[in-house]
Amino acid sequence: MQSKTSFFNGTIFKKNLTRYWPLWGMASFGGALFPLAMLVNLLHGSNAFRMEPLEMREIYFNVLTYAVPVISIVYAILCALAVWGYLYNARSVGMMHTIPVKRDSLFVTNVLSGLTMMAIPYAVTGILVVLVSLAAGSFDGLGTLVTVGGVICDSVCFFGLATLCAMVVGNVVALPAVYALLNFIAVLTDATINLLAQGFIFGLNGSYSGQFEWLSPVVYLMKKVSADCEYGQIKEINNIEQYYYTSKLTSVTLENGYILAIYGAVGVALLVAAYFLYRNRRSESAGDVVSVKALKPVFRYGVAFYAAMLGGRLLYALFVESYDYSDVLRVAPLSVCMFVAGAIGYYAASMLLAKSARVFTKKSLIGLAAVAVGCVAMCITMGYDLLGISRRVPTADSIETLTVYVAENNYNLRGGQDEELIEAVRKMHQTLVNQQERAKQNSKERCFETNGKVAFTYLTLEYRLKSGLNVQRRYNLYLSEDVMALDPDSYDAAIDELVNSPAMRQRRIHADDGAKVTGGWVNSYNGNGFDLNEREAQALLDVLKQDAAEGTWGTYDWFDRDYETAYAVDLDLEFQIVDSDGRTHYDYINIVIWPEMDHLTGKLLELGLAEPEDLISRHEYDERFNWGYYDKDPEVEAMLNAYSKAATETVIGGAYATTSVVVG
């Protein structure tokens, strides 16, 4: 016997598709433009779209990585608005909930309607692409199947989130706003907290850390999922029987493709949660900003929180930041700014929930007091660093990779391979955080208790932990020559010891980190220049390693960066680096050539990349050719002094004049 209970209503399904055909019809038309353009070019004999199946797979995966998430995140909310729009009008929702169709059936039918509307444009585009690729001999079955699976997972994920939002809100305007917020709330919260905390916590930077960006699917997918391509060298022969090598694509895989499946499963879970919310949804909630009673306090205090964070930071920047406060004294004005902005957000949210401006009651003062306590607690926590964030240095066994930027150079270290260097960096970092009060005071005053030279430097540390978390620290530091020389336990000496250690000198030129030198340039001040091929660059790198090992190159002078005694010849080397994720990066380093570097200068002369007359100091070159030293001419110097004296007398006399001097 056929059951009288049905979870699908064909009439409503057809009505949804026919009523909203302009939505999926226009989307299908837009998606069909690309395969139609391919077909037209093929019919005209163009080879622009004739490619190997692996090349087509690479295109599929790139589209799946960068285009599909962006398209789906927008198209999903449009489909959700179409099928759930009746929930936000009292008359419409009353009619739908009085027809002889159970809510279970309504929910399943509308979900299938929305997913079908999402699938139609992708199906039209995909079928046309497959047909055109078959005609061009570019069809790739595996790439097509993986792409179809990825599109399904993206669609289910974003439509599931849009449906959950549709059940939570009761207003057609609130739905896209809440949906957009939930898609990027992790990135927004991370960036906001970092922006607020950077003024208090030593080493914390203003950009978001990415700790929780997996909660923002479109950001995480575009960052983590990619087409991993491998190339091989193919030996070929031309018409005159000369051999040459070309690069050929040999393998294409979807890196981290399992993340798509995880998000697809999350989308199913969101649909299940939305189902239970829909079963218990009150029809009278149509028009409310939040339709679930238990979530109304979350909305009220959530708006207050973000208003306090963003608005408070804005008020602080406008009215307080220009004044010179200590870290502790800045807690009070920031608390006031955050409370003012948070109170505005609190009452604005209350008005939206009550659909009335009459929210300034005695009962609301309790919530306002909670906002005040929250603002003060957050500022005290940051001002006194109660969580110990600035003092936290990852343990050696927890580090997967460590990237260091210091002394104008990048260093990439890997756990398990560079244990000694990682420990040296950790030791330096620990010394710095232990002396952070002196570092902050030096940075604030830009002077020291000594009369020696002072140098400014940037230090950036990025730890990638085995747990998947990233710890980033950026420091703007002032180093003292006297402290560096007299106090071996200072952070000044620790940084100098690290940068000028033999191991770091070798790592600076990628001597032993697996990087491949691919080319470079040699330029002399007299205008001669040479592009280096891979063989020449490798030869120069080999002798540079010898100079670095002997200590004739690589000592970084923090307090004298004029390079007056260096040769008037520059060497630049290009390196190709494959990171732990399989991604390829490029690094360019500039080598300052000193007279003591016998191995490198000898090789430059041997290869004909420099002439003996090029090997003069930069100072000597400037003196010989009078380059930029016009003021050394007695006549010009006398003329400039005369103009300077006249200008001074004019200013003293209360007038203002502009004088142009042309030196020929």
XYZ file of C-alpha atoms in Angstrom:
664
model
C 0.000 0.000 0.000
C 1.356 3.420 -0.936
C 2.149 5.647 2.025
C 0.123 8.829 2.391
C 3.181 10.639 3.763
C 5.309 12.242 1.071
C 8.496 14.293 1.481
C 8.280 15.776 -1.993
C 5.621 17.822 -3.756
C 5.999 17.907 -7.529
C 3.585 20.792 -8.021
C 5.526 23.144 -5.742
C 8.793 21.972 -7.302
C 7.598 22.816 -10.831
C 6.160 26.126 -9.644
C 9.470 27.139 -8.121
C 11.393 26.351 -11.313
C 8.918 28.027 -13.664
C 8.404 31.079 -11.476
C 12.101 31.796 -11.093
C 13.269 30.769 -14.563
C 14.844 34.212 -15.217
C 17.259 33.520 -12.341
C 18.622 30.181 -13.519
C 18.062 31.118 -17.188
C 20.286 34.211 -17.052
C 22.887 32.312 -15.030
C 22.873 29.536 -17.651
C 23.248 32.068 -20.441
C 26.230 33.685 -18.728
C 27.889 30.328 -18.122
C 27.357 29.206 -21.723
C 29.254 32.161 -23.172
C 32.685 30.637 -22.579
C 32.112 27.242 -24.274
C 30.289 28.996 -27.127
C 33.295 31.266 -27.594
C 35.496 28.162 -27.698
C 33.248 26.630 -30.374
C 33.267 29.759 -32.559
C 37.063 29.928 -32.448
C 37.350 26.248 -33.337
C 34.965 26.664 -36.282
C 37.145 29.503 -37.578
C 40.209 27.269 -37.437
C 41.802 28.968 -34.433
C 44.188 26.889 -32.321
C 43.670 29.049 -29.231
C 41.445 26.422 -27.595
C 43.138 23.316 -29.004
C 45.028 21.809 -26.121
C 46.021 18.542 -24.542
C 43.601 16.819 -22.113
C 45.948 17.549 -19.205
C 45.915 21.237 -20.088
C 42.116 21.150 -20.080
C 42.238 19.459 -16.662
C 44.420 22.277 -15.371
C 41.816 24.784 -16.579
C 39.033 22.792 -14.917
C 40.859 22.739 -11.576
C 41.751 26.437 -11.725
C 38.109 27.297 -12.404
C 37.050 25.009 -9.553
C 39.537 26.711 -7.228
C 39.090 30.384 -8.038
C 35.797 30.861 -9.928
C 33.302 28.334 -8.565
C 33.503 29.431 -4.870
C 32.942 33.086 -5.806
C 30.060 32.249 -8.158
C 28.465 29.831 -5.696
C 28.594 32.147 -2.713
C 26.581 34.774 -4.632
C 24.274 32.458 -6.554
C 23.376 30.392 -3.459
C 21.847 33.333 -1.618
C 19.822 34.282 -4.718
C 18.403 30.763 -4.925
C 17.683 30.748 -1.194
C 15.865 34.078 -1.479
C 13.789 32.596 -4.294
C 12.615 29.431 -2.518
C 12.351 30.820 1.027
C 11.095 34.301 0.222
C 7.559 33.462 1.390
C 8.786 33.171 4.992
C 9.244 36.940 5.259
C 5.694 37.989 4.380
C 2.908 37.272 6.867
C 0.265 36.636 4.197
C 2.517 34.366 2.109
C 3.769 32.280 4.981
C 0.235 31.922 6.345
C -1.001 30.655 2.991
C 1.889 28.184 2.527
C 1.488 26.769 6.013
C -2.248 26.256 5.652
C -2.190 24.252 2.422
C -2.475 20.446 2.882
C 1.283 19.890 2.602
C 3.351 19.082 5.664
C 6.356 21.185 6.589
C 8.632 18.198 6.014
C 7.483 18.063 2.414
C 7.732 21.836 2.002
C 11.291 21.867 3.311
C 12.546 18.981 1.166
C 10.789 20.297 -1.944
C 12.200 23.808 -1.530
C 15.695 22.507 -0.832
C 15.598 20.344 -3.964
C 14.223 23.320 -5.920
C 17.075 25.535 -4.765
C 19.758 22.936 -5.443
C 18.269 22.271 -8.886
C 18.343 25.964 -9.720
C 21.985 26.016 -8.639
C 22.776 22.917 -10.706
C 21.149 23.988 -14.004
C 23.684 26.716 -14.975
C 26.623 24.501 -14.028
C 25.119 21.578 -15.965
C 24.508 23.688 -19.086
C 28.016 25.111 -18.979
C 29.608 21.748 -18.229
C 27.808 19.857 -20.988
C 28.747 22.482 -23.565
C 32.373 22.459 -22.428
C 32.512 18.665 -22.653
C 31.056 18.698 -26.183
C 33.477 21.368 -27.376
C 36.465 19.632 -25.752
C 35.456 16.365 -27.438
C 35.380 18.163 -30.773
C 38.802 19.696 -30.089
C 40.326 16.446 -28.823
C 40.864 17.945 -25.358
C 38.377 15.940 -23.323
C 39.665 14.711 -19.953
C 37.372 12.281 -18.172
C 39.046 12.278 -14.763
C 39.291 16.056 -14.627
C 35.617 16.327 -15.593
C 34.487 13.943 -12.838
C 36.582 15.663 -10.167
C 35.292 19.071 -11.259
C 31.659 17.915 -11.178
C 32.168 16.537 -7.671
C 33.792 19.775 -6.525
C 30.968 21.899 -7.951
C 28.382 19.738 -6.152
C 30.225 20.086 -2.839
C 30.542 23.873 -3.206
C 26.871 24.215 -4.137
C 25.632 22.103 -1.217
C 27.900 23.959 1.228
C 26.859 27.480 0.283
C 23.178 26.659 -0.257
C 23.121 24.846 3.097
C 24.500 27.935 4.830
C 22.049 30.194 2.970
C 19.135 27.939 3.987
C 20.207 27.942 7.640
C 20.366 31.745 7.561
C 16.895 31.805 5.972
C 15.541 29.854 8.952
C 17.261 32.087 11.517
C 16.114 35.473 10.179
C 12.602 36.696 9.473
C 13.359 39.654 7.231
C 14.206 39.626 3.538
C 16.809 42.380 4.005
C 18.431 40.649 6.965
C 18.941 37.370 5.075
C 21.715 38.476 2.657
C 23.308 40.611 5.398
C 23.512 37.727 7.890
C 24.609 35.314 5.151
C 27.464 37.591 4.065
C 28.503 38.149 7.678
C 28.601 34.439 8.508
C 30.675 33.702 5.402
C 33.383 36.138 6.474
C 32.873 36.425 10.226
C 36.032 34.471 11.047
C 38.249 36.690 8.889
C 36.486 39.839 10.129
C 36.794 38.866 13.788
C 40.424 37.828 13.432
C 41.376 41.044 11.641
C 39.408 43.228 14.061
C 40.945 41.723 17.190
C 44.448 41.944 15.726
C 43.855 45.555 14.728
C 42.729 46.442 18.228
C 45.393 44.436 20.044
C 48.399 45.533 18.019
C 48.664 48.780 19.980
C 49.123 46.851 23.207
C 50.650 43.437 22.568
C 54.324 43.530 21.650
C 54.993 42.015 18.231
C 51.373 41.567 17.183
C 50.642 42.952 13.731
C 47.461 44.469 12.329
C 46.712 41.898 9.637
C 44.587 38.867 10.389
C 46.425 35.734 11.446
C 44.339 33.216 9.502
C 43.894 30.971 12.536
C 40.201 30.392 11.904
C 39.799 31.153 8.211
C 38.477 27.606 7.683
C 35.230 29.070 9.027
C 35.120 31.257 5.894
C 34.746 28.650 3.120
C 35.367 30.891 0.106
C 38.609 32.257 1.611
C 39.855 28.877 2.757
C 39.030 27.109 -0.518
C 40.784 29.709 -2.652
C 43.850 29.540 -0.406
C 44.178 25.814 0.203
C 42.792 24.092 -2.904
C 44.772 24.444 -6.119
C 45.901 22.690 -9.284
C 49.246 20.984 -8.639
C 51.046 20.721 -11.993
C 54.237 18.842 -12.811
C 56.308 19.402 -15.923
C 58.905 17.315 -17.716
C 61.621 18.156 -20.238
C 60.981 16.816 -23.740
C 63.824 16.549 -26.241
C 62.796 17.661 -29.730
C 64.492 18.347 -33.069
C 63.825 21.245 -35.434
C 63.918 21.441 -39.240
C 67.687 21.801 -39.391
C 68.208 18.802 -37.104
C 69.126 20.821 -34.025
C 68.025 19.433 -30.668
C 66.258 21.533 -28.091
C 64.226 20.943 -24.964
C 60.660 22.028 -24.268
C 58.597 21.875 -21.110
C 55.578 19.552 -21.195
C 52.777 19.136 -18.677
C 52.980 15.599 -17.300
C 50.653 15.530 -14.299
C 47.804 17.582 -12.822
C 46.235 16.822 -9.456
C 43.816 18.744 -7.265
C 45.821 19.632 -4.189
C 43.825 19.375 -0.934
C 40.728 18.364 -2.895
C 39.420 16.520 0.169
C 38.565 19.932 1.666
C 35.771 20.223 -0.901
C 34.262 16.956 0.338
C 34.454 18.179 3.941
C 32.620 21.394 3.073
C 30.035 19.358 1.152
C 29.401 17.263 4.274
C 29.164 20.452 6.356
C 26.546 21.742 3.902
C 24.455 18.603 4.461
C 24.735 19.090 8.247
C 23.606 22.713 7.883
C 20.573 21.577 5.889
C 19.689 19.095 8.642
C 19.955 21.861 11.261
C 17.808 24.131 9.067
C 15.197 21.359 8.796
C 14.690 21.206 12.572
C 14.541 24.997 12.781
C 11.909 25.073 10.047
C 9.750 22.464 11.770
C 9.569 24.667 14.898
C 9.509 28.055 13.172
C 6.624 30.307 14.145
C 4.694 31.737 11.203
C 4.228 34.932 13.257
C 7.980 35.599 13.083
C 7.635 36.921 9.521
C 9.095 40.413 9.489
C 11.305 39.906 12.571
C 15.008 40.452 12.142
C 15.701 37.251 14.118
C 13.039 34.534 14.063
C 14.575 32.233 16.695
C 13.953 33.568 20.201
C 17.044 31.960 21.705
C 19.277 33.733 19.166
C 17.982 37.248 19.822
C 20.454 37.911 22.690
C 23.229 36.590 20.431
C 22.244 39.127 17.786
C 21.963 41.996 20.286
C 25.335 41.420 21.957
C 26.977 40.392 18.705
C 26.119 43.744 17.144
C 27.332 45.483 20.304
C 30.611 43.529 20.182
C 31.464 44.413 16.598
C 30.312 47.993 17.062
C 32.612 48.290 20.080
C 35.538 46.706 18.255
C 35.270 48.640 14.993
C 33.602 51.832 16.139
C 35.675 52.028 19.302
C 38.900 51.695 17.315
C 37.721 54.448 14.965
C 36.865 56.822 17.840
C 40.198 56.054 19.466
C 42.067 56.845 16.242
C 40.184 60.123 15.781
C 40.384 61.542 19.296
C 42.995 59.731 21.383
C 45.722 58.014 19.381
C 47.730 61.164 18.632
C 48.381 61.699 22.366
C 51.371 60.093 24.043
C 50.085 57.564 26.563
C 51.778 54.591 28.156
C 50.301 51.165 27.419
C 48.538 51.112 30.781
C 47.120 54.638 30.504
C 45.746 53.888 27.029
C 43.421 51.284 28.541
C 41.087 53.905 30.026
C 40.447 56.047 26.901
C 40.112 52.963 24.702
C 37.588 51.493 27.140
C 35.544 54.683 26.939
C 35.650 54.722 23.124
C 34.650 51.081 22.923
C 31.817 51.552 25.398
C 30.375 54.501 23.483
C 30.436 52.579 20.187
C 29.213 49.384 21.862
C 26.291 51.197 23.484
C 25.243 52.553 20.094
C 25.391 49.052 18.626
C 23.510 47.592 21.606
C 20.576 49.976 21.318
C 20.549 49.826 17.511
C 20.206 46.043 17.683
C 17.520 46.368 20.352
C 15.537 48.699 18.095
C 15.758 46.255 15.209
C 14.581 43.382 17.382
C 11.745 45.362 18.965
C 10.851 47.146 15.704
C 10.524 50.235 17.848
C 12.655 53.122 19.121
C 11.320 52.704 22.663
C 14.167 50.607 23.991
C 15.678 52.986 26.556
C 14.202 51.269 29.601
C 15.516 50.397 33.050
C 15.711 46.753 31.992
C 18.027 47.673 29.107
C 20.520 49.161 31.584
C 21.437 45.637 32.679
C 22.521 44.773 29.156
C 24.290 48.114 28.826
C 26.223 47.369 32.014
C 27.241 44.000 30.529
C 28.556 45.834 27.459
C 30.570 48.187 29.688
C 32.047 45.294 31.688
C 32.945 43.465 28.476
C 34.710 46.516 27.005
C 36.725 47.171 30.170
C 37.636 43.475 30.543
C 38.841 43.273 26.952
C 40.955 46.431 27.225
C 42.522 45.335 30.526
C 43.281 41.901 29.078
C 45.054 43.475 26.100
C 46.679 46.350 27.997
C 48.299 44.086 30.570
C 48.658 41.130 28.176
C 46.979 38.849 30.713
C 46.982 35.993 28.200
C 50.765 36.212 27.784
C 50.578 36.428 23.994
C 53.653 38.631 23.615
C 55.757 36.253 25.747
C 54.736 33.118 23.863
C 57.535 31.445 21.849
C 56.635 28.109 20.177
C 58.563 25.057 21.310
C 61.075 23.551 18.888
C 59.259 20.232 18.530
C 55.987 21.984 17.563
C 57.454 23.906 14.607
C 56.910 22.642 11.070
C 58.381 25.644 9.241
C 59.819 28.970 10.347
C 60.143 32.006 8.094
C 62.404 34.825 9.265
C 62.831 38.283 7.764
C 65.685 40.277 9.263
C 68.529 42.444 7.969
C 66.832 42.810 4.565
C 66.814 39.045 3.937
C 64.353 36.136 4.106
C 65.235 32.797 5.657
C 63.087 29.669 5.308
C 63.740 26.983 7.914
C 62.126 23.553 8.189
C 61.587 21.459 11.259
C 63.554 18.218 11.222
C 66.175 19.698 8.846
C 67.284 22.988 10.416
C 67.010 22.211 14.115
C 70.129 24.177 15.113
C 69.096 27.308 13.225
C 65.512 27.072 14.507
C 66.815 26.816 18.062
C 69.073 29.843 17.466
C 66.091 31.857 16.215
C 63.990 30.750 19.194
C 66.765 31.770 21.583
C 66.968 35.203 19.967
C 63.168 35.529 20.041
C 63.022 34.560 23.717
C 65.688 37.148 24.558
C 63.701 39.805 22.711
C 60.388 39.077 24.454
C 62.139 39.000 27.848
C 63.454 42.515 27.149
C 60.337 43.826 25.435
C 59.930 46.759 27.816
C 63.311 48.177 26.795
C 62.548 47.466 23.124
C 59.205 49.287 23.357
C 60.796 52.225 25.178
C 63.559 52.489 22.575
C 60.997 52.340 19.775
C 58.930 55.029 21.447
C 61.775 57.433 22.180
C 63.977 56.417 19.217
C 67.016 57.007 21.403
C 69.117 55.173 23.962
C 70.825 55.793 27.253
C 74.116 55.669 25.327
C 75.664 58.071 22.862
C 76.655 55.440 20.311
C 75.214 54.803 16.883
C 71.627 53.614 16.492
C 70.208 51.383 13.733
C 66.590 50.616 12.867
C 65.556 47.194 11.609
C 62.460 45.115 10.910
C 62.154 41.612 12.315
C 59.377 39.282 11.168
C 58.874 35.747 12.474
C 56.240 33.381 11.116
C 55.957 29.997 12.784
C 53.876 27.351 11.085
C 53.105 24.751 13.709
C 52.476 21.052 13.197
C 48.985 21.585 14.588
C 48.190 23.740 11.532
C 48.215 27.052 13.414
C 50.334 30.042 12.405
C 52.076 32.346 14.863
C 53.181 35.657 13.344
C 55.209 38.377 15.032
C 56.548 41.623 13.601
C 58.900 43.949 15.434
C 60.209 47.433 14.658
C 63.447 47.600 16.587
C 66.161 50.121 17.362
C 69.593 48.610 17.946
C 72.373 50.342 19.880
C 76.003 49.924 18.850
C 77.215 50.369 22.432
C 74.696 47.939 23.918
C 75.475 45.396 21.197
C 79.194 45.588 22.009
C 79.030 45.795 25.810
C 76.055 43.607 26.746
C 76.194 40.091 25.234
C 72.877 39.238 26.906
C 70.951 42.051 25.179
C 68.514 41.463 22.343
C 70.751 43.715 20.222
C 73.641 41.267 20.577
C 71.339 38.260 20.136
C 70.041 39.535 16.794
C 73.556 40.399 15.606
C 74.880 36.992 16.672
C 72.116 35.232 14.741
C 72.369 37.267 11.533
C 76.160 37.149 11.349
C 76.571 33.494 12.272
C 78.276 31.280 9.636
C 75.155 29.144 9.253
C 72.950 32.161 8.499
C 75.483 33.507 6.011
C 75.237 30.254 4.078
C 71.449 30.198 4.360
C 71.314 33.788 3.111
C 72.568 32.613 -0.273
C 70.495 29.388 -0.160
C 73.626 27.285 0.097
C 72.002 24.262 1.690
C 68.215 24.684 1.730
C 67.350 22.924 -1.528
C 66.787 26.116 -3.542
C 67.891 26.119 -7.176
C 69.744 29.045 -8.702
C 68.166 29.783 -12.091
C 69.938 32.924 -13.294
C 70.942 36.432 -12.395
C 72.552 39.674 -13.516
C 75.927 41.415 -13.256
C 75.899 45.202 -13.484
C 78.770 47.633 -13.197
C 78.481 51.355 -12.573
C 80.035 52.125 -15.960
C 76.962 50.715 -17.689
C 78.131 47.205 -18.572
C 75.634 44.488 -17.769
C 75.256 40.747 -18.343
C 72.341 38.353 -17.986
C 73.497 35.126 -16.342
C 72.368 31.726 -17.484
C 71.919 28.912 -14.996
C 75.452 27.554 -15.494
C 77.130 30.939 -14.929
C 74.931 31.714 -11.934
C 75.790 28.338 -10.377
C 79.511 28.925 -10.927
C 79.332 32.308 -9.176
C 77.261 30.835 -6.351
C 79.848 28.098 -5.755
C 82.687 30.586 -5.247
C 80.419 32.878 -3.219
C 79.910 29.995 -0.798
C 83.685 29.832 -0.368
C 83.889 33.553 0.394
C 81.022 33.225 2.871
C 82.708 30.258 4.592
C 85.975 32.230 4.926
C 84.130 35.247 6.351
C 85.026 37.671 3.548
C 81.359 38.051 2.666
C 78.154 38.107 4.639
C 78.969 40.165 7.722
C 76.029 42.530 8.097
C 77.041 45.976 9.376
C 74.025 47.450 11.152
C 75.476 50.933 11.547
C 77.291 51.642 8.269
C 75.225 50.934 5.146
C 77.000 53.274 2.701
C 79.146 50.543 1.050
C 81.683 53.189 0.033
C 84.577 50.715 -0.060
C 82.648 48.022 -1.966
C 83.327 47.465 -5.668
C 81.244 49.399 -8.179
C 79.826 46.105 -9.463
C 76.568 44.462 -8.372
C 75.647 40.795 -8.565
C 72.013 39.623 -8.406
C 71.063 35.949 -8.224
C 67.633 34.409 -8.839
C 66.522 31.296 -6.921
C 63.600 28.924 -7.362
C 62.207 27.528 -4.104
C 59.613 24.790 -3.609
C 57.964 25.108 -0.176
C 56.561 22.363 2.037
C 53.158 22.667 0.319
C 54.700 22.012 -3.098
C 54.256 25.637 -4.192
C 57.016 27.308 -6.195
C 58.420 30.682 -5.093
C 61.234 32.881 -6.360
C 63.814 34.820 -4.376
C 66.213 37.485 -5.615
C 69.297 38.453 -3.634
C 71.763 41.262 -4.227
C 75.423 40.560 -3.511
C 77.611 43.501 -2.509
C 81.129 42.699 -3.726
C 84.018 43.621 -1.415
C 87.741 43.686 -2.279
C 88.402 40.791 0.123
C 86.188 38.425 -1.915
C 89.005 36.875 -3.958
C 87.024 33.797 -5.077
C 84.087 35.742 -6.509
C 86.108 38.520 -8.139
C 88.424 35.968 -9.709
C 85.490 34.035 -11.174
C 83.917 37.264 -12.550
C 87.151 38.048 -14.372
C 87.547 34.451 -15.551
C 84.055 34.358 -17.072
C 84.465 37.795 -18.669
C 81.621 39.241 -16.611
C 83.795 42.062 -15.290
C 86.914 43.904 -16.416
C 89.831 44.902 -14.157
C 88.858 48.563 -14.526
C 85.437 47.727 -13.081
C 86.987 46.578 -9.798
C 87.280 49.981 -8.163
C 85.445 51.137 -5.059
C 82.191 53.011 -5.323
C 83.741 55.995 -3.593
C 86.664 55.994 -6.025
C 84.273 55.708 -8.956
C 82.280 58.701 -7.725
C 85.429 60.731 -7.203
C 86.917 59.798 -10.579
C 83.830 60.630 -12.593
C 82.629 63.447 -10.313
C 79.233 61.718 -10.158
C 76.923 63.692 -7.891
C 79.719 65.748 -6.393
C 79.038 69.134 -8.017
C 79.368 70.879 -4.677
C 83.102 70.020 -4.682
C 83.641 72.496 -7.530
C 84.877 75.703 -5.816
C 82.967 78.003 -8.163
C 79.702 76.092 -7.816
C 80.171 75.841 -4.047
C 80.741 79.604 -3.786
C 77.631 80.272 -5.877
C 75.491 77.981 -3.730
C 76.810 79.602 -0.545
C 75.953 83.042 -1.931
C 72.406 81.982 -2.735
C 72.078 80.371 0.694
C 73.226 83.600 2.393
C 70.813 85.686 0.329
C 67.917 83.327 1.092
C 68.702 83.497 4.817
C 68.759 87.288 4.802
C 65.454 87.335 2.901
C 63.747 85.062 5.439
C 65.108 87.078 8.370
C 63.795 90.220 6.716
C 60.271 88.792 6.734
C 59.913 88.245 2.993
C 59.572 85.008 1.032
C 61.326 84.268 -2.245
C 61.995 81.275 -4.464
C 65.304 80.994 -6.301
C 66.190 78.472 -9.002
C 69.829 77.502 -9.483
C 70.887 75.782 -12.699
C 74.261 74.057 -12.548
C 75.738 73.401 -15.952
